[in-house]
Amino acid sequence: MRMNRALVLEAPVDVPDGAGGRSRTWAALGTLWADVQAGAVRDGVVALKVRVRAAAVDAPSRPVVGQRFRVGDRVFPILGVTEEERVLTCHAEGEL
């Protein structure tokens, strides 16, 4: 496994929209080096396995469901996270 792809980890932030509602924006939490493997493609969406080094459970650099990875203009929502031997496997998806 080679962690040779730089991905920006982002978390959702809800901010007031000025009209009594809220608007969702995304805040960068940092850049993680990752091993990215593409899986099956379905309806123009590719399943991805993104492996990163594990961080402490409460660390902001630890990916969780609901966050996303960004590479340039492309975003990859995180759908699930598992841990094995100090490596986190993030199950994500991206459009082709």
Short mmCIF file of C-alpha atoms in Angstrom, two decimals:
data_model
loop_
_atom_site.label_atom_id
_atom_site.label_comp_id
_atom_site.label_asym_id
_atom_site.label_seq_id
_atom_site.Cartn_x
_atom_site.Cartn_y
_atom_site.Cartn_z
CA MET A 1 0.00 0.00 0.00
CA ARG A 2 1.44 3.35 -1.09
CA MET A 3 -0.04 6.48 0.44
CA ASN A 4 0.90 8.77 -2.43
CA ARG A 5 -2.29 10.81 -3.05
CA ALA A 6 -2.85 14.08 -1.20
CA LEU A 7 -6.54 14.50 -0.27
CA VAL A 8 -8.11 17.40 1.60
CA LEU A 9 -10.43 16.25 4.40
CA GLU A 10 -13.49 18.50 4.74
CA ALA A 11 -16.26 18.70 7.35
CA PRO A 12 -19.72 20.22 6.88
CA VAL A 13 -20.44 23.55 8.58
CA ASP A 14 -23.96 24.99 8.79
CA VAL A 15 -24.02 28.80 8.80
CA PRO A 16 -26.91 31.28 8.97
CA ASP A 17 -28.08 32.28 5.48
CA GLY A 18 -29.30 35.73 6.54
CA ALA A 19 -32.95 34.87 5.90
CA GLY A 20 -33.63 32.84 9.05
CA GLY A 21 -32.38 29.54 7.60
CA ARG A 22 -29.08 27.80 7.38
CA SER A 23 -26.69 27.09 4.54
CA ARG A 24 -24.14 24.27 4.38
CA THR A 25 -20.54 25.03 3.57
CA TRP A 26 -17.42 22.89 3.92
CA ALA A 27 -14.34 23.59 6.02
CA ALA A 28 -10.96 22.05 5.27
CA LEU A 29 -9.55 20.10 8.22
CA GLY A 30 -6.20 19.30 6.64
CA THR A 31 -4.46 17.27 3.97
CA LEU A 32 -4.07 13.51 4.35
CA TRP A 33 -1.83 11.23 2.34
CA ALA A 34 -3.82 8.24 1.11
CA ASP A 35 -3.84 5.07 -0.93
CA VAL A 36 -6.88 5.28 -3.23
CA GLN A 37 -8.34 2.22 -4.97
CA ALA A 38 -11.27 2.36 -7.37
CA GLY A 39 -13.91 -0.35 -7.23
CA ALA A 40 -17.14 -1.06 -9.04
CA VAL A 41 -18.88 1.55 -11.18
CA ARG A 42 -22.65 1.88 -11.05
CA ASP A 43 -24.75 4.56 -12.73
CA GLY A 44 -21.70 6.75 -13.32
CA VAL A 45 -20.56 6.54 -9.67
CA VAL A 46 -17.37 4.72 -8.71
CA ALA A 47 -16.88 3.09 -5.31
CA LEU A 48 -13.57 4.02 -3.68
CA LYS A 49 -11.46 2.62 -0.88
CA VAL A 50 -9.34 5.38 0.62
CA ARG A 51 -6.74 4.19 3.13
CA VAL A 52 -5.09 6.65 5.51
CA ARG A 53 -3.02 6.33 8.68
CA ALA A 54 -5.22 6.13 11.76
CA ALA A 55 -5.41 9.13 14.07
CA ALA A 56 -6.73 9.33 17.63
CA VAL A 57 -10.51 8.93 17.89
CA ASP A 58 -11.04 12.59 18.82
CA ALA A 59 -8.46 14.04 16.41
CA PRO A 60 -9.80 16.42 13.74
CA SER A 61 -7.64 14.60 11.18
CA ARG A 62 -9.57 11.34 11.70
CA PRO A 63 -12.15 10.92 8.89
CA VAL A 64 -15.74 10.11 9.90
CA VAL A 65 -18.98 9.43 8.04
CA GLY A 66 -20.54 12.64 6.77
CA GLN A 67 -17.23 14.27 5.91
CA ARG A 68 -15.69 14.22 2.45
CA PHE A 69 -12.38 14.19 0.62
CA ARG A 70 -11.54 16.79 -2.02
CA VAL A 71 -9.01 16.75 -4.86
CA GLY A 72 -9.26 19.97 -6.83
CA ASP A 73 -12.90 20.30 -7.93
CA ARG A 74 -13.72 16.63 -7.30
CA VAL A 75 -15.38 15.61 -4.03
CA PHE A 76 -15.74 12.14 -2.52
CA PRO A 77 -18.33 11.74 0.27
CA ILE A 78 -17.29 9.35 3.05
CA LEU A 79 -19.93 6.64 3.51
CA GLY A 80 -18.18 4.40 6.05
CA VAL A 81 -14.92 4.05 7.98
CA THR A 82 -13.25 0.92 9.36
CA GLU A 83 -9.94 0.51 11.21
CA GLU A 84 -7.44 -2.30 11.08
CA GLU A 85 -3.83 -2.27 12.27
CA ARG A 86 -3.58 1.54 12.55
CA VAL A 87 -4.97 2.10 9.06
CA LEU A 88 -8.39 3.60 8.39
CA THR A 89 -10.27 2.42 5.31
CA CYS A 90 -12.76 5.04 4.20
CA HIS A 91 -15.48 3.86 1.87
CA ALA A 92 -16.31 6.73 -0.43
CA GLU A 93 -17.80 7.37 -3.84
CA GLY A 94 -17.18 9.72 -6.69
CA GLU A 95 -18.76 10.61 -10.01
CA LEU A 96 -16.95 9.71 -13.20
#
